[in-house]
Amino acid sequence: MFKRIKGQLKVSNVIFFIVIALLVIPVTRQPIQVFINKGLALFSPSTIKKEKRRQLKNYDWQLRDTNGRMYDFESAKGRVVFVNFWATWCPPCIAEMPSVQALYKDYKDRVSFVLVSNEAVGDIVPFLDKYNYDFIVYNPITDFPELFDVTSIPRTFLIDKGGNVVMDKAGAANWNSDNVREVIEKLLLE
């Protein structure tokens, strides 16, 4: 009986060390982290109660897209806005991107999508091409408005036409959920 327990402990130790090794080796670490975060990204973000919503008062923010075109965030004023801070190397960001793409596909003409990365265009464009994402990604030229207190990524804000932050989510989320779509539909009617 002792030998069998000892053998089981050895197998569990081997499995433990394999898992640790996979998480330490750079080639396997990111896919595993993305897989784990996809599980977390199944959850829809929650809506902020009206009395607790903060208002974006300053739209003074300049950005540049991957083709070098300037974007003045002021042009988003009076529209429903989806702002997402992300990076190509960030597993939670990668995990939520398919849901962002699906939402973008259906709402790109009615919602301003502002996806922001500090990375070089040479890193962003191959990532977008690899996954067939067609949303526009911007690099910030000036500091973002103070309301966007971004200390970690991904960080996403859904803003109504009056500049009120309706959703503020740090971490991966399912942005293509029925809940998010219902909120956007209501915001578009206001």
mmCIF file of C-alpha atoms in Angstrom:
data_model
loop_
_atom_site.group_PDB
_atom_site.id
_atom_site.type_symbol
_atom_site.label_atom_id
_atom_site.label_comp_id
_atom_site.label_asym_id
_atom_site.label_seq_id
_atom_site.Cartn_x
_atom_site.Cartn_y
_atom_site.Cartn_z
ATOM 1 C CA MET A 1 0.000 0.000 0.000
ATOM 2 C CA PHE A 2 2.827 2.435 0.812
ATOM 3 C CA LYS A 3 4.419 1.831 -2.587
ATOM 4 C CA ARG A 4 1.192 2.708 -4.393
ATOM 5 C CA ILE A 5 0.795 5.993 -2.478
ATOM 6 C CA LYS A 6 4.441 6.752 -3.060
ATOM 7 C CA GLY A 7 3.939 6.103 -6.787
ATOM 8 C CA GLN A 8 0.866 8.344 -6.893
ATOM 9 C CA LEU A 9 2.772 11.105 -5.174
ATOM 10 C CA LYS A 10 5.509 10.816 -7.740
ATOM 11 C CA VAL A 11 3.027 11.099 -10.602
ATOM 12 C CA SER A 12 1.404 14.142 -9.022
ATOM 13 C CA ASN A 13 4.831 15.693 -8.468
ATOM 14 C CA VAL A 14 5.746 15.098 -12.095
ATOM 15 C CA ILE A 15 2.477 16.656 -13.264
ATOM 16 C CA PHE A 16 3.035 19.619 -10.950
ATOM 17 C CA PHE A 17 6.543 20.205 -12.321
ATOM 18 C CA ILE A 18 5.310 19.885 -15.915
ATOM 19 C CA VAL A 19 2.632 22.518 -15.291
ATOM 20 C CA ILE A 20 5.157 24.838 -13.656
ATOM 21 C CA ALA A 21 7.590 24.319 -16.531
ATOM 22 C CA LEU A 22 4.870 25.105 -19.072
ATOM 23 C CA LEU A 23 4.094 28.325 -17.251
ATOM 24 C CA VAL A 24 7.747 29.319 -17.065
ATOM 25 C CA ILE A 25 8.686 28.571 -20.687
ATOM 26 C CA PRO A 26 7.794 31.693 -22.698
ATOM 27 C CA VAL A 27 6.556 29.761 -25.754
ATOM 28 C CA THR A 28 3.903 27.900 -23.752
ATOM 29 C CA ARG A 29 3.174 30.452 -21.035
ATOM 30 C CA GLN A 30 1.124 32.893 -23.095
ATOM 31 C CA PRO A 31 -1.225 30.300 -24.700
ATOM 32 C CA ILE A 32 -1.934 28.797 -21.278
ATOM 33 C CA GLN A 33 -2.596 32.220 -19.757
ATOM 34 C CA VAL A 34 -4.876 33.147 -22.673
ATOM 35 C CA PHE A 35 -6.780 29.873 -22.228
ATOM 36 C CA ILE A 36 -7.276 30.560 -18.519
ATOM 37 C CA ASN A 37 -8.361 34.143 -19.194
ATOM 38 C CA LYS A 38 -10.845 33.016 -21.859
ATOM 39 C CA GLY A 39 -12.629 31.217 -19.053
ATOM 40 C CA LEU A 40 -12.694 34.459 -17.068
ATOM 41 C CA ALA A 41 -13.815 36.393 -20.150
ATOM 42 C CA LEU A 42 -17.042 34.388 -20.298
ATOM 43 C CA PHE A 43 -18.541 36.796 -17.789
ATOM 44 C CA SER A 44 -20.291 39.947 -18.860
ATOM 45 C CA PRO A 45 -19.275 43.220 -17.185
ATOM 46 C CA SER A 46 -21.785 44.849 -14.880
ATOM 47 C CA THR A 47 -23.475 48.190 -15.336
ATOM 48 C CA ILE A 48 -22.707 51.013 -12.907
ATOM 49 C CA LYS A 49 -25.766 52.326 -11.056
ATOM 50 C CA LYS A 50 -26.831 55.760 -12.341
ATOM 51 C CA GLU A 51 -26.111 57.524 -9.060
ATOM 52 C CA LYS A 52 -22.537 56.184 -9.025
ATOM 53 C CA ARG A 53 -21.591 56.998 -12.622
ATOM 54 C CA ARG A 54 -18.730 59.380 -13.246
ATOM 55 C CA GLN A 55 -18.917 61.815 -16.129
ATOM 56 C CA LEU A 56 -16.264 62.400 -18.751
ATOM 57 C CA LYS A 57 -16.060 66.167 -19.028
ATOM 58 C CA ASN A 58 -12.825 66.472 -20.953
ATOM 59 C CA TYR A 59 -12.651 64.972 -24.444
ATOM 60 C CA ASP A 60 -9.293 66.619 -25.147
ATOM 61 C CA TRP A 61 -7.296 63.612 -26.336
ATOM 62 C CA GLN A 62 -5.348 63.114 -29.528
ATOM 63 C CA LEU A 63 -4.618 59.674 -30.976
ATOM 64 C CA ARG A 64 -3.108 58.225 -34.150
ATOM 65 C CA ASP A 65 -4.291 55.051 -35.870
ATOM 66 C CA THR A 66 -2.024 52.362 -37.337
ATOM 67 C CA ASN A 67 -2.196 54.083 -40.747
ATOM 68 C CA GLY A 68 -0.923 57.369 -39.310
ATOM 69 C CA ARG A 69 -4.295 59.156 -39.384
ATOM 70 C CA MET A 70 -5.031 61.461 -36.473
ATOM 71 C CA TYR A 71 -8.128 60.972 -34.351
ATOM 72 C CA ASP A 72 -9.507 63.729 -32.151
ATOM 73 C CA PHE A 73 -11.444 62.118 -29.291
ATOM 74 C CA GLU A 74 -13.606 65.260 -29.247
ATOM 75 C CA SER A 75 -15.388 63.754 -32.285
ATOM 76 C CA ALA A 76 -16.769 61.028 -29.973
ATOM 77 C CA LYS A 77 -18.586 63.594 -27.844
ATOM 78 C CA GLY A 78 -22.347 63.049 -27.955
ATOM 79 C CA ARG A 79 -21.974 59.424 -29.079
ATOM 80 C CA VAL A 80 -21.934 56.080 -27.316
ATOM 81 C CA VAL A 81 -18.237 55.266 -26.889
ATOM 82 C CA PHE A 82 -16.400 52.006 -26.237
ATOM 83 C CA VAL A 83 -12.832 52.682 -25.014
ATOM 84 C CA ASN A 84 -10.485 49.717 -24.505
ATOM 85 C CA PHE A 85 -6.862 49.886 -23.335
ATOM 86 C CA TRP A 86 -4.964 46.739 -24.298
ATOM 87 C CA ALA A 87 -1.721 45.202 -25.622
ATOM 88 C CA THR A 88 -0.789 42.335 -27.935
ATOM 89 C CA TRP A 89 1.338 40.651 -25.240
ATOM 90 C CA CYS A 90 -1.405 40.743 -22.567
ATOM 91 C CA PRO A 91 -3.162 37.337 -22.111
ATOM 92 C CA PRO A 92 -6.411 38.791 -20.661
ATOM 93 C CA CYS A 93 -6.498 41.289 -23.549
ATOM 94 C CA ILE A 94 -6.006 38.533 -26.100
ATOM 95 C CA ALA A 95 -8.714 36.461 -24.409
ATOM 96 C CA GLU A 96 -11.373 39.179 -24.694
ATOM 97 C CA MET A 97 -10.518 40.357 -28.222
ATOM 98 C CA PRO A 98 -12.840 37.922 -30.068
ATOM 99 C CA SER A 99 -15.804 39.345 -28.130
ATOM 100 C CA VAL A 100 -14.645 42.909 -28.849
ATOM 101 C CA GLN A 101 -14.386 42.064 -32.566
ATOM 102 C CA ALA A 102 -17.907 40.573 -32.610
ATOM 103 C CA LEU A 103 -19.316 43.661 -30.878
ATOM 104 C CA TYR A 104 -17.407 45.949 -33.237
ATOM 105 C CA LYS A 105 -18.713 44.082 -36.272
ATOM 106 C CA ASP A 106 -22.316 44.778 -35.288
ATOM 107 C CA TYR A 107 -21.992 48.286 -33.818
ATOM 108 C CA LYS A 108 -19.090 49.983 -35.620
ATOM 109 C CA ASP A 109 -21.417 52.374 -37.459
ATOM 110 C CA ARG A 110 -23.367 53.437 -34.342
ATOM 111 C CA VAL A 111 -20.778 53.329 -31.539
ATOM 112 C CA SER A 112 -17.349 54.982 -31.459
ATOM 113 C CA PHE A 113 -14.798 52.255 -30.796
ATOM 114 C CA VAL A 114 -11.504 53.575 -29.442
ATOM 115 C CA LEU A 115 -9.067 50.718 -28.865
ATOM 116 C CA VAL A 116 -5.822 52.067 -27.469
ATOM 117 C CA SER A 117 -2.369 50.491 -27.246
ATOM 118 C CA ASN A 118 1.012 51.985 -26.405
ATOM 119 C CA GLU A 119 2.753 49.432 -28.593
ATOM 120 C CA ALA A 120 4.504 50.087 -31.878
ATOM 121 C CA VAL A 121 2.460 49.802 -35.063
ATOM 122 C CA GLY A 122 4.882 47.032 -36.110
ATOM 123 C CA ASP A 123 3.543 44.923 -33.220
ATOM 124 C CA ILE A 124 -0.122 45.859 -33.533
ATOM 125 C CA VAL A 125 -0.711 45.310 -37.263
ATOM 126 C CA PRO A 126 0.645 41.725 -37.433
ATOM 127 C CA PHE A 127 -1.492 40.846 -34.384
ATOM 128 C CA LEU A 128 -4.622 42.269 -36.036
ATOM 129 C CA ASP A 129 -3.817 40.464 -39.285
ATOM 130 C CA LYS A 130 -3.136 37.138 -37.537
ATOM 131 C CA TYR A 131 -6.597 37.089 -35.949
ATOM 132 C CA ASN A 132 -8.448 38.913 -38.776
ATOM 133 C CA TYR A 133 -9.498 41.772 -36.510
ATOM 134 C CA ASP A 134 -10.666 44.799 -38.449
ATOM 135 C CA PHE A 135 -11.249 47.296 -35.639
ATOM 136 C CA ILE A 136 -9.064 50.393 -35.609
ATOM 137 C CA VAL A 137 -6.332 50.630 -32.985
ATOM 138 C CA TYR A 138 -4.904 53.934 -31.821
ATOM 139 C CA ASN A 139 -1.699 55.070 -30.188
ATOM 140 C CA PRO A 140 -2.156 57.970 -27.776
ATOM 141 C CA ILE A 141 -0.427 61.176 -28.807
ATOM 142 C CA THR A 142 -1.495 63.177 -25.756
ATOM 143 C CA ASP A 143 -2.359 62.046 -22.228
ATOM 144 C CA PHE A 144 -5.753 60.439 -21.879
ATOM 145 C CA PRO A 145 -8.524 62.250 -19.976
ATOM 146 C CA GLU A 146 -8.175 62.008 -16.205
ATOM 147 C CA LEU A 147 -11.336 59.903 -15.913
ATOM 148 C CA PHE A 148 -9.496 57.033 -17.589
ATOM 149 C CA ASP A 149 -7.351 56.139 -14.604
ATOM 150 C CA VAL A 150 -5.691 53.161 -16.276
ATOM 151 C CA THR A 151 -3.170 51.313 -14.129
ATOM 152 C CA SER A 152 -3.611 47.836 -15.637
ATOM 153 C CA ILE A 153 -4.873 46.308 -18.858
ATOM 154 C CA PRO A 154 -7.247 45.401 -20.249
ATOM 155 C CA ARG A 155 -9.381 48.253 -19.021
ATOM 156 C CA THR A 156 -12.598 49.077 -20.810
ATOM 157 C CA PHE A 157 -15.122 51.882 -20.501
ATOM 158 C CA LEU A 158 -18.575 52.106 -22.058
ATOM 159 C CA ILE A 159 -19.709 55.723 -22.129
ATOM 160 C CA ASP A 160 -23.181 57.082 -22.898
ATOM 161 C CA LYS A 161 -23.961 60.074 -25.133
ATOM 162 C CA GLY A 162 -23.794 62.410 -22.143
ATOM 163 C CA GLY A 163 -20.277 61.280 -21.225
ATOM 164 C CA ASN A 164 -21.359 59.112 -18.282
ATOM 165 C CA VAL A 165 -19.360 55.939 -17.670
ATOM 166 C CA VAL A 166 -21.938 53.158 -17.775
ATOM 167 C CA MET A 167 -19.446 50.283 -17.580
ATOM 168 C CA ASP A 168 -15.887 50.311 -16.251
ATOM 169 C CA LYS A 169 -14.184 46.923 -16.348
ATOM 170 C CA ALA A 170 -10.599 46.040 -15.437
ATOM 171 C CA GLY A 171 -9.657 42.585 -16.687
ATOM 172 C CA ALA A 172 -11.060 40.332 -19.375
ATOM 173 C CA ALA A 173 -14.797 40.299 -20.051
ATOM 174 C CA ASN A 174 -17.311 39.086 -22.590
ATOM 175 C CA TRP A 175 -18.108 42.272 -24.481
ATOM 176 C CA ASN A 176 -20.366 40.426 -26.906
ATOM 177 C CA SER A 177 -22.815 39.280 -24.221
ATOM 178 C CA ASP A 178 -26.570 39.811 -24.357
ATOM 179 C CA ASN A 179 -26.228 42.110 -21.340
ATOM 180 C CA VAL A 180 -23.720 44.436 -23.046
ATOM 181 C CA ARG A 181 -25.775 44.483 -26.229
ATOM 182 C CA GLU A 182 -28.953 45.361 -24.298
ATOM 183 C CA VAL A 183 -27.139 48.212 -22.547
ATOM 184 C CA ILE A 184 -25.768 49.545 -25.847
ATOM 185 C CA GLU A 185 -29.200 49.349 -27.513
ATOM 186 C CA LYS A 186 -30.719 51.383 -24.645
ATOM 187 C CA LEU A 187 -27.893 53.930 -24.795
ATOM 188 C CA LEU A 188 -28.341 54.352 -28.534
ATOM 189 C CA LEU A 189 -32.039 55.184 -28.024
ATOM 190 C CA GLU A 190 -31.346 57.910 -25.416
#
